[in-house]
């Protein structure tokens, strides 16, 4: 029996190379080894305000991008979180087993809520309970994610353990699967910060659908330092981040890359990096364009994905309800 992989991505903003290098390419690379479920988490997305039409368009866009990135429907199911209502129901139940203190420790919440203080939606605070529900509903073995999700995965394991100890074995304990390289791609305009969702036209992130000119401009204006040598040196975050991106797209080793740019300047390296990214993204972008022109096809993939996995989620939820003795059914 193959182990089960589950992972998710939010349909907000535009997918950027951080999502791709930290998560999506690993989903694709290991698909044949596992039984895979990939979820577009629209209920998570509404924990910050979303324009309805944009949410709908982004959900489709992400589905098409996942397929264009190589997610293979023979090996993987792709579906939308809100299509399976068990996610919301289990999230509520789990939130009753999560102490406030555990939630209060979540660093992503602290970062995301900094500016809003009292007006922060409660949904943003209990976001990790919904994420735990996503994972636990499918009796997941492995969760491939970037480093920023590690703490949420720990909370997921903690609540699963707690529930299992109250009611007996109910949930599989999921293991995070975090890549050694690329788990934390940094922002181009500030390499001390993680690359994250950003304005399309800012030089913060490269989006998977950026044009060649945008990619060139963003890479050429990426922040580095005043040194010259092109070396993998983690104490120089700007050049280190760019070298990591170069390595992930080319598959070359650290020493091969350092040798290639020996005696060359940052500008030359950046020019080559931009071309490597453009070339790597081109096939994905053209597959995307073909797919997004077929909106009905993309929608049918999502409907089929949900019907393929719904019974797994419903079975887990039924067990949970029975264990707690909810209702009189
Ligand atoms: P999201 O939509 O923010 O990101 C999707 C995936 O991309 C990874 N990632 C990065 N990896 C490396 N460097 C970066 N700069 C970078 N930025 C993002 C994320 O780690 C993630 O793997 N809460 C999740 C979505 C979610 C989920 C789940 C994930 C909901 N339910 C269940 C796994 C399992 C999120 O907001 O991801």
Short mmCIF file of C-alpha atoms and ligand atoms in Angstrom, two decimals:
data_model
loop_
_atom_site.label_atom_id
_atom_site.label_comp_id
_atom_site.label_asym_id
_atom_site.label_seq_id
_atom_site.Cartn_x
_atom_site.Cartn_y
_atom_site.Cartn_z
CA UNK A 1 0.00 0.00 0.00
CA UNK A 2 1.29 3.43 -0.93
CA UNK A 3 1.64 6.06 1.77
CA UNK A 4 -0.74 8.97 1.51
CA UNK A 5 0.45 12.52 0.83
CA UNK A 6 -1.74 15.55 1.50
CA UNK A 7 -0.87 19.19 0.96
CA UNK A 8 -2.61 22.49 0.34
CA UNK A 9 -2.20 25.91 -1.17
CA UNK A 10 -4.22 29.10 -0.80
CA UNK A 11 -5.97 30.62 -3.81
CA UNK A 12 -4.88 34.15 -2.97
CA UNK A 13 -2.42 36.41 -4.76
CA UNK A 14 -0.33 34.77 -7.46
CA UNK A 15 1.74 31.64 -7.05
CA UNK A 16 5.41 32.57 -6.81
CA UNK A 17 8.63 30.61 -7.05
CA UNK A 18 8.71 30.18 -3.25
CA UNK A 19 5.53 28.06 -3.46
CA UNK A 20 6.92 26.24 -6.44
CA UNK A 21 10.43 25.49 -5.15
CA UNK A 22 9.37 24.88 -1.55
CA UNK A 23 6.30 22.75 -2.23
CA UNK A 24 4.74 22.16 -5.66
CA UNK A 25 7.77 20.72 -7.43
CA UNK A 26 8.15 18.16 -4.63
CA UNK A 27 4.49 17.20 -4.90
CA UNK A 28 5.12 16.54 -8.57
CA UNK A 29 8.50 14.84 -8.19
CA UNK A 30 7.32 12.20 -5.73
CA UNK A 31 3.81 11.61 -7.11
CA UNK A 32 4.48 8.12 -8.39
CA UNK A 33 5.65 6.90 -4.99
CA UNK A 34 2.54 7.96 -3.08
CA UNK A 35 -1.22 8.33 -3.18
CA UNK A 36 -1.57 12.13 -3.41
CA UNK A 37 -4.27 14.61 -2.45
CA UNK A 38 -3.76 18.30 -3.20
CA UNK A 39 -6.22 20.82 -1.87
CA UNK A 40 -6.93 24.41 -2.89
CA UNK A 41 -7.80 25.90 0.47
CA UNK A 42 -10.44 28.54 -0.22
CA UNK A 43 -11.82 28.42 3.34
CA UNK A 44 -8.36 29.39 4.57
CA UNK A 45 -8.22 32.15 1.96
CA UNK A 46 -11.28 33.92 3.39
CA UNK A 47 -9.53 34.37 6.75
CA UNK A 48 -8.49 37.63 5.11
CA UNK A 49 -11.00 39.61 3.00
CA UNK A 50 -11.37 38.36 -0.61
CA UNK A 51 -13.21 39.79 -3.59
CA UNK A 52 -15.70 37.00 -4.60
CA UNK A 53 -14.90 37.12 -8.34
CA UNK A 54 -11.17 37.16 -7.67
CA UNK A 55 -11.42 34.19 -5.31
CA UNK A 56 -13.23 32.22 -8.00
CA UNK A 57 -10.69 33.17 -10.69
CA UNK A 58 -7.71 32.41 -8.44
CA UNK A 59 -9.11 29.00 -7.50
CA UNK A 60 -9.24 28.08 -11.18
CA UNK A 61 -5.86 29.68 -11.85
CA UNK A 62 -4.19 27.61 -9.14
CA UNK A 63 -5.84 24.41 -10.35
CA UNK A 64 -4.54 25.10 -13.87
CA UNK A 65 -1.08 25.98 -12.52
CA UNK A 66 -0.89 22.74 -10.55
CA UNK A 67 -1.74 20.76 -13.66
CA UNK A 68 0.70 22.84 -15.74
CA UNK A 69 3.40 22.15 -13.12
CA UNK A 70 2.99 18.43 -13.73
CA UNK A 71 0.41 17.22 -11.20
CA UNK A 72 -0.79 14.02 -12.85
CA UNK A 73 -4.44 13.16 -12.35
CA UNK A 74 -3.72 9.46 -12.66
CA UNK A 75 -1.68 9.67 -9.50
CA UNK A 76 -3.10 12.67 -7.68
CA UNK A 77 -6.45 14.21 -6.82
CA UNK A 78 -6.86 18.00 -6.86
CA UNK A 79 -9.91 19.50 -5.20
CA UNK A 80 -11.31 22.62 -3.53
CA UNK A 81 -11.56 22.58 0.26
CA UNK A 82 -15.05 24.09 0.46
CA UNK A 83 -16.43 21.34 -1.82
CA UNK A 84 -16.11 18.91 1.08
CA UNK A 85 -17.92 20.26 4.12
CA UNK A 86 -16.27 17.74 6.45
CA UNK A 87 -13.26 20.11 6.60
CA UNK A 88 -15.23 22.85 8.33
CA UNK A 89 -16.96 20.41 10.67
CA UNK A 90 -13.81 18.66 11.80
CA UNK A 91 -12.07 22.03 12.21
CA UNK A 92 -14.73 23.02 14.74
CA UNK A 93 -14.42 19.75 16.62
CA UNK A 94 -10.63 19.97 16.73
CA UNK A 95 -10.73 23.59 17.87
CA UNK A 96 -12.48 22.27 20.98
CA UNK A 97 -9.41 20.15 21.71
CA UNK A 98 -6.79 22.85 21.13
CA UNK A 99 -5.81 24.97 24.12
CA UNK A 100 -5.59 28.74 23.51
CA UNK A 101 -1.94 28.64 24.52
CA UNK A 102 -1.05 26.36 21.59
CA UNK A 103 -2.73 28.73 19.14
CA UNK A 104 -1.19 31.80 20.72
CA UNK A 105 2.26 30.43 20.00
CA UNK A 106 1.71 30.30 16.23
CA UNK A 107 4.24 32.69 14.69
CA UNK A 108 2.36 33.01 11.38
CA UNK A 109 -0.66 34.37 13.21
CA UNK A 110 1.53 36.83 15.10
CA UNK A 111 3.08 38.07 11.84
CA UNK A 112 -0.18 38.24 9.90
CA UNK A 113 -2.15 39.94 12.66
CA UNK A 114 0.46 42.50 13.68
CA UNK A 115 -1.13 45.44 11.87
CA UNK A 116 -4.77 44.62 12.59
CA UNK A 117 -4.79 44.06 16.36
CA UNK A 118 -8.44 44.03 17.60
CA UNK A 119 -9.95 43.78 14.12
CA UNK A 120 -8.21 40.50 13.29
CA UNK A 121 -10.81 37.92 12.25
CA UNK A 122 -11.17 34.98 14.67
CA UNK A 123 -10.81 32.74 11.59
CA UNK A 124 -7.21 33.86 11.15
CA UNK A 125 -6.51 32.88 14.74
CA UNK A 126 -7.99 29.39 14.45
CA UNK A 127 -6.60 28.87 10.94
CA UNK A 128 -4.32 26.04 12.18
CA UNK A 129 -7.36 24.04 13.40
CA UNK A 130 -8.71 24.03 9.84
CA UNK A 131 -5.32 23.03 8.54
CA UNK A 132 -5.19 20.17 11.07
CA UNK A 133 -8.65 19.08 9.90
CA UNK A 134 -7.51 19.09 6.25
CA UNK A 135 -4.64 16.78 7.04
CA UNK A 136 -6.25 14.49 9.60
CA UNK A 137 -9.44 13.86 7.61
CA UNK A 138 -7.41 11.92 5.03
CA UNK A 139 -5.37 9.82 7.48
CA UNK A 140 -2.31 11.45 5.94
CA UNK A 141 1.18 9.98 6.29
CA UNK A 142 3.23 12.79 4.75
CA UNK A 143 2.74 16.53 4.29
CA UNK A 144 5.17 18.17 1.85
CA UNK A 145 5.42 21.86 2.74
CA UNK A 146 7.86 24.75 3.00
CA UNK A 147 9.46 25.56 6.33
CA UNK A 148 6.90 28.20 7.27
CA UNK A 149 4.26 25.48 7.79
CA UNK A 150 6.34 23.41 10.20
CA UNK A 151 4.80 24.85 13.33
CA UNK A 152 1.28 24.24 11.99
CA UNK A 153 2.25 20.63 11.36
CA UNK A 154 3.47 20.28 14.94
CA UNK A 155 0.14 21.58 16.19
CA UNK A 156 -1.64 19.11 13.90
CA UNK A 157 0.33 16.24 15.40
CA UNK A 158 -0.31 17.51 18.92
CA UNK A 159 -4.07 17.71 18.49
CA UNK A 160 -4.16 14.30 16.77
CA UNK A 161 -2.24 12.79 19.68
CA UNK A 162 -4.55 14.45 22.18
CA UNK A 163 -7.70 13.23 20.44
CA UNK A 164 -6.26 9.72 20.09
CA UNK A 165 -5.39 9.63 23.77
CA UNK A 166 -8.95 10.64 24.79
CA UNK A 167 -10.85 8.44 22.36
CA UNK A 168 -8.46 5.74 21.17
CA UNK A 169 -6.65 5.55 17.84
CA UNK A 170 -8.56 7.78 15.41
CA UNK A 171 -6.06 9.80 13.39
CA UNK A 172 -2.81 8.85 11.67
CA UNK A 173 0.05 11.06 12.91
CA UNK A 174 1.29 12.95 9.84
CA UNK A 175 4.98 13.61 9.21
CA UNK A 176 6.07 16.91 7.67
CA UNK A 177 8.23 16.56 4.59
CA UNK A 178 10.34 19.70 4.24
CA UNK A 179 12.94 19.89 1.45
CA UNK A 180 16.60 20.29 2.41
CA UNK A 181 17.04 22.95 -0.24
CA UNK A 182 14.45 25.61 -1.04
CA UNK A 183 12.31 25.24 2.08
CA UNK A 184 12.59 28.97 2.67
CA UNK A 185 13.09 31.11 -0.42
CA UNK A 186 13.74 34.68 0.60
CA UNK A 187 12.34 37.93 -0.84
CA UNK A 188 14.34 39.40 -3.72
CA UNK A 189 14.00 42.96 -2.45
CA UNK A 190 14.77 42.00 1.18
CA UNK A 191 16.60 38.69 1.57
CA UNK A 192 16.20 38.78 5.35
CA UNK A 193 12.45 38.17 4.88
CA UNK A 194 10.64 35.14 3.48
CA UNK A 195 9.32 35.49 -0.07
CA UNK A 196 5.53 35.74 0.24
CA UNK A 197 2.39 36.87 -1.54
CA UNK A 198 3.01 40.32 -2.96
CA UNK A 199 1.99 42.86 -5.53
CA UNK A 200 2.51 41.54 -9.05
CA UNK A 201 4.63 44.50 -10.04
CA UNK A 202 6.87 44.68 -6.98
CA UNK A 203 10.38 43.27 -7.07
CA UNK A 204 9.64 41.08 -4.03
CA UNK A 205 8.79 37.75 -5.70
CA UNK A 206 8.85 36.09 -9.10
CA UNK A 207 5.42 34.76 -9.96
CA UNK A 208 5.04 31.66 -12.08
CA UNK A 209 3.16 33.68 -14.70
CA UNK A 210 5.58 36.63 -14.88
CA UNK A 211 6.74 37.67 -18.36
CA UNK A 212 10.40 37.33 -19.39
CA UNK A 213 10.90 41.08 -19.03
CA UNK A 214 9.42 41.11 -15.54
CA UNK A 215 11.68 38.24 -14.51
CA UNK A 216 14.77 40.00 -15.90
CA UNK A 217 13.88 43.23 -14.18
CA UNK A 218 13.19 41.57 -10.82
CA UNK A 219 16.39 39.53 -10.81
CA UNK A 220 18.55 42.43 -11.95
CA UNK A 221 17.15 44.60 -9.16
CA UNK A 222 17.43 41.88 -6.47
CA UNK A 223 19.25 43.09 -3.36
CA UNK A 224 22.72 41.59 -2.84
CA UNK A 225 25.77 43.07 -1.08
CA UNK A 226 28.89 45.03 -1.93
CA UNK A 227 31.17 41.98 -2.10
CA UNK A 228 32.19 40.36 -5.38
CA UNK A 229 32.78 36.61 -4.96
CA UNK A 230 29.90 34.37 -5.96
CA UNK A 231 29.86 31.82 -3.15
CA UNK A 232 27.25 29.84 -1.21
CA UNK A 233 27.75 31.73 2.03
CA UNK A 234 24.68 31.80 4.27
CA UNK A 235 25.96 34.94 6.02
CA UNK A 236 25.37 36.83 2.74
CA UNK A 237 21.60 36.27 2.42
CA UNK A 238 21.01 38.08 -0.91
CA UNK A 239 23.53 36.25 -3.07
CA UNK A 240 22.95 33.01 -1.14
CA UNK A 241 19.24 33.13 -1.95
CA UNK A 242 19.88 33.80 -5.65
CA UNK A 243 22.42 30.97 -5.80
CA UNK A 244 19.93 28.63 -4.14
CA UNK A 245 17.30 29.55 -6.74
CA UNK A 246 19.88 28.97 -9.49
CA UNK A 247 20.78 25.59 -8.01
CA UNK A 248 17.15 24.49 -7.71
CA UNK A 249 16.36 25.37 -11.31
CA UNK A 250 19.56 23.93 -12.84
CA UNK A 251 20.18 20.92 -10.59
CA UNK A 252 23.92 21.72 -10.58
CA UNK A 253 26.00 21.15 -7.45
CA UNK A 254 27.28 23.93 -5.21
CA UNK A 255 30.86 23.49 -6.41
CA UNK A 256 29.88 23.36 -10.08
CA UNK A 257 28.03 26.64 -9.68
CA UNK A 258 30.85 28.34 -7.79
CA UNK A 259 33.35 27.19 -10.43
CA UNK A 260 31.12 28.43 -13.24
CA UNK A 261 31.00 31.97 -11.82
CA UNK A 262 34.59 32.15 -10.55
CA UNK A 263 35.97 35.62 -11.33
CA UNK A 264 32.64 36.83 -12.74
CA UNK A 265 30.53 39.67 -11.37
CA UNK A 266 27.05 39.77 -9.86
CA UNK A 267 25.56 41.33 -13.01
CA UNK A 268 26.71 38.45 -15.19
CA UNK A 269 25.44 35.89 -12.69
CA UNK A 270 22.09 37.65 -12.43
CA UNK A 271 21.70 37.81 -16.22
CA UNK A 272 22.25 34.07 -16.43
CA UNK A 273 19.95 33.35 -13.48
CA UNK A 274 17.13 35.33 -15.12
CA UNK A 275 17.49 33.31 -18.34
CA UNK A 276 17.51 30.01 -16.39
CA UNK A 277 14.26 30.97 -14.63
CA UNK A 278 12.63 32.15 -17.87
CA UNK A 279 13.54 28.92 -19.65
CA UNK A 280 12.40 26.75 -16.76
CA UNK A 281 9.03 28.48 -16.49
CA UNK A 282 8.27 28.70 -20.20
CA UNK A 283 6.89 25.17 -20.71
CA UNK A 284 4.78 25.52 -17.57
CA UNK A 285 3.43 28.88 -18.76
CA UNK A 286 2.41 27.57 -22.15
CA UNK A 287 0.70 24.52 -20.63
CA UNK A 288 -1.06 26.92 -18.26
CA UNK A 289 -2.33 29.10 -21.12
CA UNK A 290 -3.82 26.09 -22.88
CA UNK A 291 -5.50 24.85 -19.70
CA UNK A 292 -6.94 28.14 -18.52
CA UNK A 293 -8.61 28.61 -21.91
CA UNK A 294 -10.62 25.47 -21.02
CA UNK A 295 -12.33 26.69 -17.85
CA UNK A 296 -14.93 23.91 -18.03
CA UNK A 297 -12.24 21.28 -18.13
CA UNK A 298 -10.48 22.77 -15.09
CA UNK A 299 -13.78 22.91 -13.19
CA UNK A 300 -14.50 19.28 -14.06
CA UNK A 301 -11.07 18.23 -12.76
CA UNK A 302 -11.89 19.90 -9.44
CA UNK A 303 -15.34 18.29 -9.25
CA UNK A 304 -13.87 14.86 -9.98
CA UNK A 305 -11.10 15.42 -7.46
CA UNK A 306 -13.67 16.09 -4.73
CA UNK A 307 -15.76 13.06 -5.64
CA UNK A 308 -12.67 10.87 -5.58
CA UNK A 309 -11.63 11.80 -2.03
CA UNK A 310 -14.93 12.73 -0.35
CA UNK A 311 -15.58 9.24 1.01
CA UNK A 312 -12.20 9.20 2.83
CA UNK A 313 -13.05 12.47 4.60
CA UNK A 314 -16.58 11.40 5.43
CA UNK A 315 -15.42 8.09 6.87
CA UNK A 316 -13.00 9.83 9.24
CA UNK A 317 -15.61 12.37 10.27
CA UNK A 318 -18.18 9.62 10.94
CA UNK A 319 -15.66 7.86 13.20
CA UNK A 320 -14.98 11.09 15.08
CA UNK A 321 -18.70 11.75 15.57
CA UNK A 322 -19.24 8.21 16.83
CA UNK A 323 -16.36 8.41 19.26
CA UNK A 324 -17.65 11.64 20.77
CA UNK A 325 -21.25 10.36 20.56
CA UNK A 326 -22.44 13.44 18.74
CA UNK A 327 -26.14 13.35 17.80
CA UNK A 328 -28.38 10.33 18.08
CA UNK A 329 -27.68 8.69 14.72
P1 LIG B 1 0.55 28.81 1.23
O1 LIG B 1 -0.57 28.90 0.26
O2 LIG B 1 0.99 30.05 1.93
O3 LIG B 1 1.84 28.18 0.53
C1 LIG B 1 1.79 26.97 -0.22
C2 LIG B 1 3.09 26.21 -0.03
O4 LIG B 1 4.22 27.01 -0.42
C3 LIG B 1 5.20 27.00 0.62
N1 LIG B 1 5.92 28.30 0.62
C4 LIG B 1 7.25 28.44 0.55
N2 LIG B 1 8.25 27.54 0.46
C5 LIG B 1 9.52 28.01 0.40
N3 LIG B 1 9.84 29.34 0.43
C6 LIG B 1 8.88 30.28 0.52
N4 LIG B 1 9.19 31.58 0.53
C7 LIG B 1 7.51 29.85 0.58
N5 LIG B 1 6.32 30.49 0.68
C8 LIG B 1 5.36 29.53 0.70
C9 LIG B 1 4.40 26.81 1.89
O5 LIG B 1 5.21 26.32 2.94
C10 LIG B 1 3.34 25.82 1.44
O6 LIG B 1 3.84 24.50 1.51
N6 LIG B 1 -1.54 26.96 5.39
C11 LIG B 1 -1.02 26.61 4.09
C12 LIG B 1 -2.02 25.90 3.20
C13 LIG B 1 -2.63 24.68 3.79
C14 LIG B 1 -2.01 23.41 3.94
C15 LIG B 1 -3.02 22.58 4.50
C16 LIG B 1 -0.73 22.94 3.65
C17 LIG B 1 -3.91 24.56 4.26
N7 LIG B 1 -4.16 23.32 4.67
C18 LIG B 1 -2.74 21.24 4.80
C19 LIG B 1 -0.49 21.58 3.95
C20 LIG B 1 -1.48 20.76 4.50
C21 LIG B 1 -0.59 27.87 3.36
O7 LIG B 1 -1.07 28.94 3.66
O8 LIG B 1 0.24 27.66 2.32
#
